[in-house]
Every structure is written in C-alpha cells, then in structure tokens.
C-alpha cells in the first residue's frame, strides 16, 4: 500500500505542483515557509477532507480553521488529486475544496481508471479502512499529536481481524445492550423510561378502572337500540314516497337527453362533409405522406451537406499561405525529430542558466575579500615581516628573563593606559566606517587610531626609559625594549595596510593575516570556477539558439521562443497535409450530393402534383394539415355513428315511449322530511357507535388484565436469564481483549528492540497499551520520558498497530517533522530506526532543518 503521485492545483502556498513518491524512504527537506507542512496537510485533506469553517459569533468574530488556512489568496480552483496503490488496485482521488463547507466539495473516486460512486464514508476510510482520527494516530505522525492510545475505529478494525466475522457487533456492544435490557426490565429508575415490570403493575390498575366504566356504558346501550328501531320504520315510509316522485322526474330528464344525442350526431355529419370539400382529388395515403416528409427532410439534409462540402474562403487562403511556406517541400519526420531534440536541449540549457545562482561569499569570506580588495601581500612581503615577528618573539623571551633579574622600577606613567584605550576604540570605529559607511572617513579614523597606538607604545617605552635612567642597572632592559618597540611598529605598520589592527599585539594580528591569505586564495579560485562554468553554458546556449533560428527562418518563423517556433512549424505541416486532402474529398462529395438531390426532387414533385397540394407554407405544414384533416373526417364520422347508437340504446334502456301523465308529489318537500329523520338517526347511530366499542371491549379488557399478570411473570423470568447472560459476556470480553491486544503487544516488542537501542533501557507494554520502561531496576510510565524519547515510543506503538491492522500489505506512513525535539545523538538513532522501517514500507518524511535529515544523519555517523 503506497502513495504514487499527487498534483496540487492550488493549496495554501503551493500552486501547480506535482510530486512523485517511490517505495521506501521519500525525504522532503524544505525550509520553514516552503510548503513542507502544506504538502503533508494536502495529502491528509484529499483523503479525509477538512473541518467546516465555523460561523462568526460574539466569542469568535474571526473563525479560523484548516480550510481557511490553506484557501489560496489569489483564488482559483482549490484542490488537486492523489493516486494510491492499495488492496491490489490503483486508486485516484480528485477533490476540489469549497471555501467553507466540506458538503460542497467536488469529489471523484476512480478505481483502476474507472470512476465509481462515492462511498458514504470518506474516500480515505473507504480505501484504508480507518476513519480520520485513526489515520492521525497511525499513518500520519507529527510532533503535535504523540498520544499512545487506540481509537474506537482502530480497536474495531483489530477486533474484526481477531474475530474474523462480518456481524458488525462486538462483545462490548453486546454487554452494553444486555445491561440496558436489565435496566429496562426491572432495575431501572426514573419516570420517563420506566422498567417493564413496574409498567405492567400500573397497567393492571388502569384496566380495572376501564372494565368498571365499560359495564356502565353497556347498560345504557339497550335504550338506544329501541329508539333506533322506531326511527328506522319512519324513514322507510318516507323513502318510498321520495322514490316515486324522483322516478317521474327522471323520466322527463331522460327524454331531453335523447333529443340532444340526435342533434349532436347531425352536427358531426355536417363537419365531415365540409372537410372533404377541401381536397377535391382526395387526401394522400399515409405512406405517400411519409414519403413526402422523407423527401423534405432529405432535401434539407442534402442542401446542408452541399453547403458544408464547399471549401471555405479561409481554407483556400490558408492553403495558399501554406503552399508558399512549403514550396520547397514539407519536412519529414527525421527533420522534426532532430529539431525537437535540439529545442529540448536548448530548454534544458536555459533552465540551468535561469536556476543557477552566482557564487555568493559568506559573511566571513566577504570580510576577508574586503581586507585584500586592493591586492594581497606577496610572499616576499610576508617573509620580510616574518623576520621582525620571529625577532619580536625572541626579544620578548629575552626581555622577560632580564626583567626578572632587575629590581622593581618606579610606577608607570598614568597617561599610557587612556592613550592606548583611545587608540583601540578609534581603530575599531575606523574599520567599521571603512567597511560600511565611508572609506575616506574610515581611513582617517583608522590612521589616527594607529598613530595613537604608536604614540602609546612610544610613551610607554619612554616612561620605561626614564625609569631605567633613574636606575643604571636597567640599561640592558632599555635596550631590549627599544628593539621590541621597533619590531612592533614595523609589524603594526604592515598590518595596518590591510586592516588587521586589534586589541591584541601586532604579532597575533600578523599571524591572523597570514591565515586569511590562504583562505583568500581559495575564495578567489571558487569565484573564478563559478564564473567560468556560467560563461561556458551561456556560449553553448547562444550557439544552439542561433542554429535553430536559422532553421526556422527557412520557413518564415522568427519567434524568439524556440519551443513555440517548433510547435508552429509542426502545426503548419499537419494543417497543410490535412487541407490538401480535404480539397480532394470536397470535389468528389459535391458531385455525389448533386445527383442525389435531383432524384429526391423528382419523387417529391410527383406526389404534390397528383393531389394538387398547397405547399406554400412548407411541406411539413402541408403534411400535418392533411393528416389532421383525414383524422378529423374519420373522427367526425365515427362520432356520429357512435352517438346515434348510444341514443338508441339510451331510448330502449329508459323506456322513453311511456311518459308520466301527472307531475306527482314535490320531490324536495319529501326529501327534506326524509333528511331530517336521517340526521336524527345518524346522531343516534353516532352515540351507539361510540358506546358499542366500549361495551364490546369488556371481554378484551378482562383478557388484557390476565395477560398483564402473565407478562409480569415472564419478565421476572427474563430478568434472571439476562443477568446470567451479562455475566457470560463480561467473561468473554475479558478473554477477547487478550486475543486482540497480544498481537499488538508482540509486534510492539519487536520494534522496541530498536527503541531500546535508542534509549538504552528495556521497554514493555501492558494490556491497556500503557508503555513502561526499566530504569534502576523498576518500571516507570512513558510520561517520565523526554519529548524526543516519547516521540520514538509513539512511532513504534503506531507501527505495531498498523502491522496488526493491515495483514495483507504494509501501509504507507507520513511523518511531518516528528523529531524536532531530538538532540543530535538521539537523531542519529532515530534516523537509523526510520531507515530500517523504510526497508519494507513507504515512508513520506518531511523536515525543515539539515540536522533532522535522514541522509544528513547518515553522513555524520
């Protein structure tokens, strides 16, 4: 399982970036602000998305989260793609992030290049089998989250592996459900969700009250039945009178209906006759109308094809232009291959020239170059001054020996020290001004400092001379001091020419000058080599660019961009070949289409002349009108026939020959009396219907009362059974926990061997994933470890989890600078551990400092 590549369209500071990942260790060494954490965050975001931006509130007026952090300032498409190999398949995730909500993200998921429906979970959880939180505790490691624990998703995945079941229910859930059932049956408290046994007792009391009320209602129901029988007799008599009056009224209405049928049929006959008069030669048959439609469609199609077959003026003009360009022939594929290779070579040289930077001396190198900006001293100059330096060291030893044998001299002159301090200050200030502000002013201050230094030395020796003159025994020391002062003045004067004047003695400054001359020669050599290499590339670029310009000029192309020039020449050649072929095809096609159009016109005109059809509004309108007219004639004739048949049937059914002789009783008066009685009996029926269920429910209520007692006994028995089941589940959970923690523990101990080498102590882990290490003969918690040691503990723990979560293939691991808290020695050991891990899995490692590079740690072993 490994990452293959990713493309970042726009994400934070990264834009239009492509990254390829190999197996084993993939190390990204990037400085702060160069996209290290942004790339790591992108990989996680494509797999699992990002949290939504929270709405503004009083306590949080400017909400900020990961989605806001990486939203590009310059706008544009926000997202990219990631390719993964997992479970023997190739996966590709394309995600465009919304500015505020994950629900608005545009996501596509491909498996083996075929797009598939999006899963209900995230793409990362679907492919890797763990949720976002578990991903952050196993396969994504950074210094901000080094917690040593397993999430519910991780535990579930480990549990599934051990159980080898698809049930989706673990023992912990089963135990929780059992305890919940016990509470619901008997042991629960509260008034909202009462236990079953308590509810059954309350239900029995309620049923006793309902049974008493139902027996009272049944007694009153007998009187309501007698009243209803009386009303039913009165209603029956009124109904007979109403039926007789209504029958006479219906007979008269039926006669009027029959007369309307006969009139409607006559109107339909007149309509059909009028429509036939519009087509004296008859209406074309349906197959002729379809032929006419096809001819019309074919006519439009052929006219369009003829128009499209004609070469455009633009094509003719373009063909003439290209014939002029390629009048000496079209270049072959070998020519294009050679030009393409030279253009690519030119692009490579240009990239090297643009990306290479001129050699820049360091601050220390720049200071040395400044000392010798007017030229370094020759070997002869150094040898001459070296004589004075050697003599100075010899005289100083001799002076010390002689001074120890001379009595104590009078107190030194008090003016020497202030004068010497002033000389040092002026010298330092002069060097600083000379280097950074004004060379003239700096030179004056430097010269004044040197003169004051020389004066201080002279005054000191003068004072010494005065004291020696007071004591004849100091004559020898006086002579040596004069020689020392002379050597020091000559050395200091030489040093001053190159700016080597410090608070140290002149010989020390001279030794430093000699050392810097050697470094100066090395710096000059590096600068010259860099310049030579740059000049060589520029010359090669100019020659190749000139040759390509000559080649393209033969075809009238004078573009400075040679890649663009190559593409233009290639496009012209392809277009020239295509246009010539199109012209030949167009001529043949026009002749073929003209013949087809003549045959189509012959068939179309024959049908129009046969039936004298009016095609002024177009053939389509003519055909449509003919069809509608034929359909309308058939419809009118059929309707007339059906209406007459309907009228005769209606006349026979209603016996219209026997009309009533008298008007009969008023239907409305009889109906009103009937309705009043019906309303009265309906109210009584409503009361009966309301009372009957209550009376009829007496046997059921008594049965429910008995059932309450039976269920109460059943729940008492069920409570005892579930209690025993809960005890078995508790024991089973304890056994299962050992089964899926032990593999993690064993795997962790394997990695702990490498960890012991890093920490120098024995590491253990208990069944709750707590890390212990041995120190001084006793085990202590991982909380006693340093931040760096805890980092490596967390790394080994996460590797142990992934080994047991993923049995078939090792997953990739992303490390975002997790070793920032390690010192140099521990970093060496951590690098060794990471190299071992990368032997059988892919590791994406990010760091921002050279000391935390895995490759750097190898170099300093």
PDB file of C-alpha atoms in Angstrom, residues 263-472:
ATOM      1  CA  UNK A 263     -78.850  16.761 -32.664  1.00  0.00           C
ATOM      2  CA  UNK A 264     -75.135  16.171 -31.880  1.00  0.00           C
ATOM      3  CA  UNK A 265     -74.890  13.316 -34.451  1.00  0.00           C
ATOM      4  CA  UNK A 266     -76.255  15.591 -37.251  1.00  0.00           C
ATOM      5  CA  UNK A 267     -73.597  18.236 -36.431  1.00  0.00           C
ATOM      6  CA  UNK A 268     -70.808  15.639 -36.791  1.00  0.00           C
ATOM      7  CA  UNK A 269     -72.068  14.613 -40.286  1.00  0.00           C
ATOM      8  CA  UNK A 270     -72.008  18.240 -41.499  1.00  0.00           C
ATOM      9  CA  UNK A 271     -68.435  18.686 -40.204  1.00  0.00           C
ATOM     10  CA  UNK A 272     -67.114  15.627 -42.127  1.00  0.00           C
ATOM     11  CA  UNK A 273     -68.713  16.827 -45.387  1.00  0.00           C
ATOM     12  CA  UNK A 274     -67.183  20.311 -45.117  1.00  0.00           C
ATOM     13  CA  UNK A 275     -63.661  18.860 -44.571  1.00  0.00           C
ATOM     14  CA  UNK A 276     -63.857  16.559 -47.644  1.00  0.00           C
ATOM     15  CA  UNK A 277     -64.676  19.529 -49.904  1.00  0.00           C
ATOM     16  CA  UNK A 278     -61.162  20.998 -49.207  1.00  0.00           C
ATOM     17  CA  UNK A 279     -59.487  18.044 -51.074  1.00  0.00           C
ATOM     18  CA  UNK A 280     -61.241  17.565 -54.464  1.00  0.00           C
ATOM     19  CA  UNK A 281     -58.582  14.996 -55.658  1.00  0.00           C
ATOM     20  CA  UNK A 282     -58.652  13.141 -52.366  1.00  0.00           C
ATOM     21  CA  UNK A 283     -56.250  13.073 -49.397  1.00  0.00           C
ATOM     22  CA  UNK A 284     -52.868  11.326 -49.877  1.00  0.00           C
ATOM     23  CA  UNK A 285     -52.461   7.950 -48.177  1.00  0.00           C
ATOM     24  CA  UNK A 286     -50.240   7.726 -45.082  1.00  0.00           C
ATOM     25  CA  UNK A 287     -47.355   6.041 -46.965  1.00  0.00           C
ATOM     26  CA  UNK A 288     -47.389   8.894 -49.523  1.00  0.00           C
ATOM     27  CA  UNK A 289     -47.361  11.495 -46.722  1.00  0.00           C
ATOM     28  CA  UNK A 290     -44.390   9.722 -45.082  1.00  0.00           C
ATOM     29  CA  UNK A 291     -42.558   9.658 -48.450  1.00  0.00           C
ATOM     30  CA  UNK A 292     -43.228  13.395 -48.851  1.00  0.00           C
ATOM     31  CA  UNK A 293     -41.843  14.037 -45.327  1.00  0.00           C
ATOM     32  CA  UNK A 294     -38.727  11.995 -46.025  1.00  0.00           C
ATOM     33  CA  UNK A 295     -38.150  13.911 -49.258  1.00  0.00           C
ATOM     34  CA  UNK A 296     -38.456  17.234 -47.444  1.00  0.00           C
ATOM     35  CA  UNK A 297     -36.032  16.109 -44.731  1.00  0.00           C
ATOM     36  CA  UNK A 298     -33.656  14.705 -47.342  1.00  0.00           C
ATOM     37  CA  UNK A 299     -33.811  17.993 -49.274  1.00  0.00           C
ATOM     38  CA  UNK A 300     -32.766  19.971 -46.180  1.00  0.00           C
ATOM     39  CA  UNK A 301     -30.064  17.432 -45.394  1.00  0.00           C
ATOM     40  CA  UNK A 302     -28.631  17.485 -48.949  1.00  0.00           C
ATOM     41  CA  UNK A 303     -28.659  21.317 -49.112  1.00  0.00           C
ATOM     42  CA  UNK A 304     -26.795  21.448 -45.791  1.00  0.00           C
ATOM     43  CA  UNK A 305     -24.276  18.823 -46.931  1.00  0.00           C
ATOM     44  CA  UNK A 306     -23.724  20.685 -50.223  1.00  0.00           C
ATOM     45  CA  UNK A 307     -23.100  23.903 -48.342  1.00  0.00           C
ATOM     46  CA  UNK A 308     -20.755  22.207 -45.896  1.00  0.00           C
ATOM     47  CA  UNK A 309     -18.933  20.406 -48.720  1.00  0.00           C
ATOM     48  CA  UNK A 310     -17.869  23.726 -50.287  1.00  0.00           C
ATOM     49  CA  UNK A 311     -14.347  24.726 -49.151  1.00  0.00           C
ATOM     50  CA  UNK A 312     -14.380  27.975 -47.166  1.00  0.00           C
ATOM     51  CA  UNK A 313     -12.564  31.125 -48.221  1.00  0.00           C
ATOM     52  CA  UNK A 314     -10.490  30.821 -45.084  1.00  0.00           C
ATOM     53  CA  UNK A 315      -9.380  27.303 -46.062  1.00  0.00           C
ATOM     54  CA  UNK A 316      -8.458  28.476 -49.568  1.00  0.00           C
ATOM     55  CA  UNK A 317      -6.465  31.415 -48.200  1.00  0.00           C
ATOM     56  CA  UNK A 318      -4.762  29.223 -45.626  1.00  0.00           C
ATOM     57  CA  UNK A 319      -3.855  26.596 -48.234  1.00  0.00           C
ATOM     58  CA  UNK A 320      -2.282  29.286 -50.442  1.00  0.00           C
ATOM     59  CA  UNK A 321      -0.268  30.557 -47.470  1.00  0.00           C
ATOM     60  CA  UNK A 322       0.995  27.082 -46.569  1.00  0.00           C
ATOM     61  CA  UNK A 323       1.883  26.238 -50.203  1.00  0.00           C
ATOM     62  CA  UNK A 324       4.143  29.282 -50.243  1.00  0.00           C
ATOM     63  CA  UNK A 325       5.800  28.244 -46.934  1.00  0.00           C
ATOM     64  CA  UNK A 326       6.416  24.671 -48.140  1.00  0.00           C
ATOM     65  CA  UNK A 327       7.177  25.478 -51.792  1.00  0.00           C
ATOM     66  CA  UNK A 328      10.470  23.565 -51.452  1.00  0.00           C
ATOM     67  CA  UNK A 329       8.787  20.534 -49.861  1.00  0.00           C
ATOM     68  CA  UNK A 330       7.377  19.510 -46.480  1.00  0.00           C
ATOM     69  CA  UNK A 331       9.931  18.458 -43.804  1.00  0.00           C
ATOM     70  CA  UNK A 332       9.958  14.745 -42.980  1.00  0.00           C
ATOM     71  CA  UNK A 333       9.712  13.073 -39.545  1.00  0.00           C
ATOM     72  CA  UNK A 334      13.512  12.821 -39.204  1.00  0.00           C
ATOM     73  CA  UNK A 335      13.788  16.600 -39.579  1.00  0.00           C
ATOM     74  CA  UNK A 336      11.158  17.182 -36.912  1.00  0.00           C
ATOM     75  CA  UNK A 337      12.786  14.661 -34.553  1.00  0.00           C
ATOM     76  CA  UNK A 338      16.154  16.428 -34.885  1.00  0.00           C
ATOM     77  CA  UNK A 339      14.616  19.893 -34.349  1.00  0.00           C
ATOM     78  CA  UNK A 340      12.610  18.669 -31.335  1.00  0.00           C
ATOM     79  CA  UNK A 341      15.746  17.193 -29.735  1.00  0.00           C
ATOM     80  CA  UNK A 342      17.689  20.449 -30.215  1.00  0.00           C
ATOM     81  CA  UNK A 343      14.788  22.539 -28.842  1.00  0.00           C
ATOM     82  CA  UNK A 344      14.650  20.319 -25.751  1.00  0.00           C
ATOM     83  CA  UNK A 345      18.435  20.663 -25.361  1.00  0.00           C
ATOM     84  CA  UNK A 346      18.092  24.463 -25.618  1.00  0.00           C
ATOM     85  CA  UNK A 347      15.320  24.451 -22.984  1.00  0.00           C
ATOM     86  CA  UNK A 348      17.492  22.392 -20.632  1.00  0.00           C
ATOM     87  CA  UNK A 349      20.386  24.874 -21.016  1.00  0.00           C
ATOM     88  CA  UNK A 350      18.032  27.811 -20.460  1.00  0.00           C
ATOM     89  CA  UNK A 351      16.636  26.250 -17.267  1.00  0.00           C
ATOM     90  CA  UNK A 352      20.150  25.662 -15.949  1.00  0.00           C
ATOM     91  CA  UNK A 353      21.140  29.265 -16.725  1.00  0.00           C
ATOM     92  CA  UNK A 354      17.997  30.687 -15.101  1.00  0.00           C
ATOM     93  CA  UNK A 355      18.154  28.488 -11.987  1.00  0.00           C
ATOM     94  CA  UNK A 356      21.900  28.660 -11.328  1.00  0.00           C
ATOM     95  CA  UNK A 357      22.921  31.389  -8.942  1.00  0.00           C
ATOM     96  CA  UNK A 358      26.181  33.305  -8.931  1.00  0.00           C
ATOM     97  CA  UNK A 359      28.535  32.197  -6.188  1.00  0.00           C
ATOM     98  CA  UNK A 360      27.921  34.383  -3.089  1.00  0.00           C
ATOM     99  CA  UNK A 361      30.672  34.570  -0.434  1.00  0.00           C
ATOM    100  CA  UNK A 362      29.687  34.042   3.179  1.00  0.00           C
ATOM    101  CA  UNK A 363      29.886  36.883   5.665  1.00  0.00           C
ATOM    102  CA  UNK A 364      33.296  35.696   6.862  1.00  0.00           C
ATOM    103  CA  UNK A 365      34.530  35.285   3.248  1.00  0.00           C
ATOM    104  CA  UNK A 366      33.278  38.770   2.367  1.00  0.00           C
ATOM    105  CA  UNK A 367      35.239  40.213   5.270  1.00  0.00           C
ATOM    106  CA  UNK A 368      38.445  38.528   4.028  1.00  0.00           C
ATOM    107  CA  UNK A 369      37.838  39.799   0.469  1.00  0.00           C
ATOM    108  CA  UNK A 370      37.372  43.304   1.871  1.00  0.00           C
ATOM    109  CA  UNK A 371      40.764  43.166   3.657  1.00  0.00           C
ATOM    110  CA  UNK A 372      42.523  42.341   0.374  1.00  0.00           C
ATOM    111  CA  UNK A 373      40.372  44.340  -2.057  1.00  0.00           C
ATOM    112  CA  UNK A 374      43.481  46.238  -3.188  1.00  0.00           C
ATOM    113  CA  UNK A 375      45.522  43.035  -3.516  1.00  0.00           C
ATOM    114  CA  UNK A 376      47.129  40.576  -1.116  1.00  0.00           C
ATOM    115  CA  UNK A 377      50.768  40.908   0.014  1.00  0.00           C
ATOM    116  CA  UNK A 378      53.371  38.911  -1.875  1.00  0.00           C
ATOM    117  CA  UNK A 379      55.303  36.001  -0.402  1.00  0.00           C
ATOM    118  CA  UNK A 380      58.376  38.248  -0.264  1.00  0.00           C
ATOM    119  CA  UNK A 381      56.432  40.846   1.776  1.00  0.00           C
ATOM    120  CA  UNK A 382      55.349  38.148   4.219  1.00  0.00           C
ATOM    121  CA  UNK A 383      58.876  36.766   4.512  1.00  0.00           C
ATOM    122  CA  UNK A 384      60.261  40.266   5.278  1.00  0.00           C
ATOM    123  CA  UNK A 385      57.730  40.898   8.041  1.00  0.00           C
ATOM    124  CA  UNK A 386      58.135  37.341   9.345  1.00  0.00           C
ATOM    125  CA  UNK A 387      61.776  38.226  10.210  1.00  0.00           C
ATOM    126  CA  UNK A 388      60.528  41.018  12.510  1.00  0.00           C
ATOM    127  CA  UNK A 389      57.876  38.702  14.028  1.00  0.00           C
ATOM    128  CA  UNK A 390      60.467  35.998  14.808  1.00  0.00           C
ATOM    129  CA  UNK A 391      62.850  38.620  16.240  1.00  0.00           C
ATOM    130  CA  UNK A 392      59.988  40.069  18.353  1.00  0.00           C
ATOM    131  CA  UNK A 393      59.228  36.661  19.925  1.00  0.00           C
ATOM    132  CA  UNK A 394      62.961  36.074  20.648  1.00  0.00           C
ATOM    133  CA  UNK A 395      63.399  39.553  22.205  1.00  0.00           C
ATOM    134  CA  UNK A 396      60.248  39.151  24.332  1.00  0.00           C
ATOM    135  CA  UNK A 397      61.618  35.938  25.860  1.00  0.00           C
ATOM    136  CA  UNK A 398      64.944  37.648  26.498  1.00  0.00           C
ATOM    137  CA  UNK A 399      63.230  40.681  27.989  1.00  0.00           C
ATOM    138  CA  UNK A 400      61.197  38.589  30.410  1.00  0.00           C
ATOM    139  CA  UNK A 401      64.350  36.810  31.543  1.00  0.00           C
ATOM    140  CA  UNK A 402      66.241  40.078  32.101  1.00  0.00           C
ATOM    141  CA  UNK A 403      63.326  41.853  33.830  1.00  0.00           C
ATOM    142  CA  UNK A 404      63.042  39.108  36.432  1.00  0.00           C
ATOM    143  CA  UNK A 405      66.646  39.845  37.430  1.00  0.00           C
ATOM    144  CA  UNK A 406      66.133  43.683  37.657  1.00  0.00           C
ATOM    145  CA  UNK A 407      64.843  45.404  40.851  1.00  0.00           C
ATOM    146  CA  UNK A 408      61.286  46.884  40.801  1.00  0.00           C
ATOM    147  CA  UNK A 409      61.070  50.014  38.673  1.00  0.00           C
ATOM    148  CA  UNK A 410      59.271  53.220  39.583  1.00  0.00           C
ATOM    149  CA  UNK A 411      55.468  53.388  38.944  1.00  0.00           C
ATOM    150  CA  UNK A 412      54.450  53.654  35.304  1.00  0.00           C
ATOM    151  CA  UNK A 413      53.209  56.863  33.727  1.00  0.00           C
ATOM    152  CA  UNK A 414      49.374  57.202  34.212  1.00  0.00           C
ATOM    153  CA  UNK A 415      48.883  58.650  30.691  1.00  0.00           C
ATOM    154  CA  UNK A 416      49.781  55.453  28.816  1.00  0.00           C
ATOM    155  CA  UNK A 417      46.571  53.453  29.550  1.00  0.00           C
ATOM    156  CA  UNK A 418      43.998  56.119  28.462  1.00  0.00           C
ATOM    157  CA  UNK A 419      46.041  56.755  25.331  1.00  0.00           C
ATOM    158  CA  UNK A 420      46.109  53.013  24.461  1.00  0.00           C
ATOM    159  CA  UNK A 421      42.334  52.653  25.048  1.00  0.00           C
ATOM    160  CA  UNK A 422      41.632  55.610  22.776  1.00  0.00           C
ATOM    161  CA  UNK A 423      43.833  54.074  20.079  1.00  0.00           C
ATOM    162  CA  UNK A 424      41.921  50.758  20.185  1.00  0.00           C
ATOM    163  CA  UNK A 425      38.492  52.488  20.052  1.00  0.00           C
ATOM    164  CA  UNK A 426      39.495  54.707  17.106  1.00  0.00           C
ATOM    165  CA  UNK A 427      40.930  51.699  15.243  1.00  0.00           C
ATOM    166  CA  UNK A 428      37.722  49.603  15.670  1.00  0.00           C
ATOM    167  CA  UNK A 429      35.459  52.515  14.706  1.00  0.00           C
ATOM    168  CA  UNK A 430      37.618  53.262  11.682  1.00  0.00           C
ATOM    169  CA  UNK A 431      37.395  49.660  10.429  1.00  0.00           C
ATOM    170  CA  UNK A 432      33.599  49.671  10.826  1.00  0.00           C
ATOM    171  CA  UNK A 433      33.199  53.015   8.999  1.00  0.00           C
ATOM    172  CA  UNK A 434      35.628  51.937   6.299  1.00  0.00           C
ATOM    173  CA  UNK A 435      33.619  48.728   5.636  1.00  0.00           C
ATOM    174  CA  UNK A 436      30.053  50.013   5.852  1.00  0.00           C
ATOM    175  CA  UNK A 437      29.795  53.843   5.600  1.00  0.00           C
ATOM    176  CA  UNK A 438      32.576  55.959   4.118  1.00  0.00           C
ATOM    177  CA  UNK A 439      36.004  54.746   3.044  1.00  0.00           C
ATOM    178  CA  UNK A 440      37.629  58.183   3.348  1.00  0.00           C
ATOM    179  CA  UNK A 441      36.346  58.851   6.877  1.00  0.00           C
ATOM    180  CA  UNK A 442      37.149  55.297   7.912  1.00  0.00           C
ATOM    181  CA  UNK A 443      40.716  55.609   6.619  1.00  0.00           C
ATOM    182  CA  UNK A 444      41.241  58.861   8.631  1.00  0.00           C
ATOM    183  CA  UNK A 445      39.909  57.280  11.851  1.00  0.00           C
ATOM    184  CA  UNK A 446      41.974  54.158  11.253  1.00  0.00           C
ATOM    185  CA  UNK A 447      45.165  56.157  10.658  1.00  0.00           C
ATOM    186  CA  UNK A 448      44.520  58.289  13.782  1.00  0.00           C
ATOM    187  CA  UNK A 449      43.999  55.096  15.827  1.00  0.00           C
ATOM    188  CA  UNK A 450      47.275  53.638  14.527  1.00  0.00           C
ATOM    189  CA  UNK A 451      49.170  56.864  15.345  1.00  0.00           C
ATOM    190  CA  UNK A 452      47.708  56.961  18.878  1.00  0.00           C
ATOM    191  CA  UNK A 453      48.685  53.299  19.297  1.00  0.00           C
ATOM    192  CA  UNK A 454      52.206  54.026  18.151  1.00  0.00           C
ATOM    193  CA  UNK A 455      52.309  57.078  20.453  1.00  0.00           C
ATOM    194  CA  UNK A 456      51.066  54.949  23.394  1.00  0.00           C
ATOM    195  CA  UNK A 457      53.774  52.387  22.707  1.00  0.00           C
ATOM    196  CA  UNK A 458      56.378  55.148  22.392  1.00  0.00           C
ATOM    197  CA  UNK A 459      55.189  56.862  25.601  1.00  0.00           C
ATOM    198  CA  UNK A 460      55.262  53.565  27.450  1.00  0.00           C
ATOM    199  CA  UNK A 461      58.775  52.835  26.308  1.00  0.00           C
ATOM    200  CA  UNK A 462      59.754  56.411  27.054  1.00  0.00           C
ATOM    201  CA  UNK A 463      58.454  56.017  30.578  1.00  0.00           C
ATOM    202  CA  UNK A 464      60.329  52.783  30.921  1.00  0.00           C
ATOM    203  CA  UNK A 465      63.458  54.539  29.646  1.00  0.00           C
ATOM    204  CA  UNK A 466      63.014  57.324  32.189  1.00  0.00           C
ATOM    205  CA  UNK A 467      62.766  54.795  34.962  1.00  0.00           C
ATOM    206  CA  UNK A 468      65.769  52.919  33.665  1.00  0.00           C
ATOM    207  CA  UNK A 469      67.739  56.132  33.565  1.00  0.00           C
ATOM    208  CA  UNK A 470      66.958  56.514  37.252  1.00  0.00           C
ATOM    209  CA  UNK A 471      68.487  53.139  37.766  1.00  0.00           C
ATOM    210  CA  UNK A 472      71.678  52.305  35.922  1.00  0.00           C
TER     211      UNK A 472
END
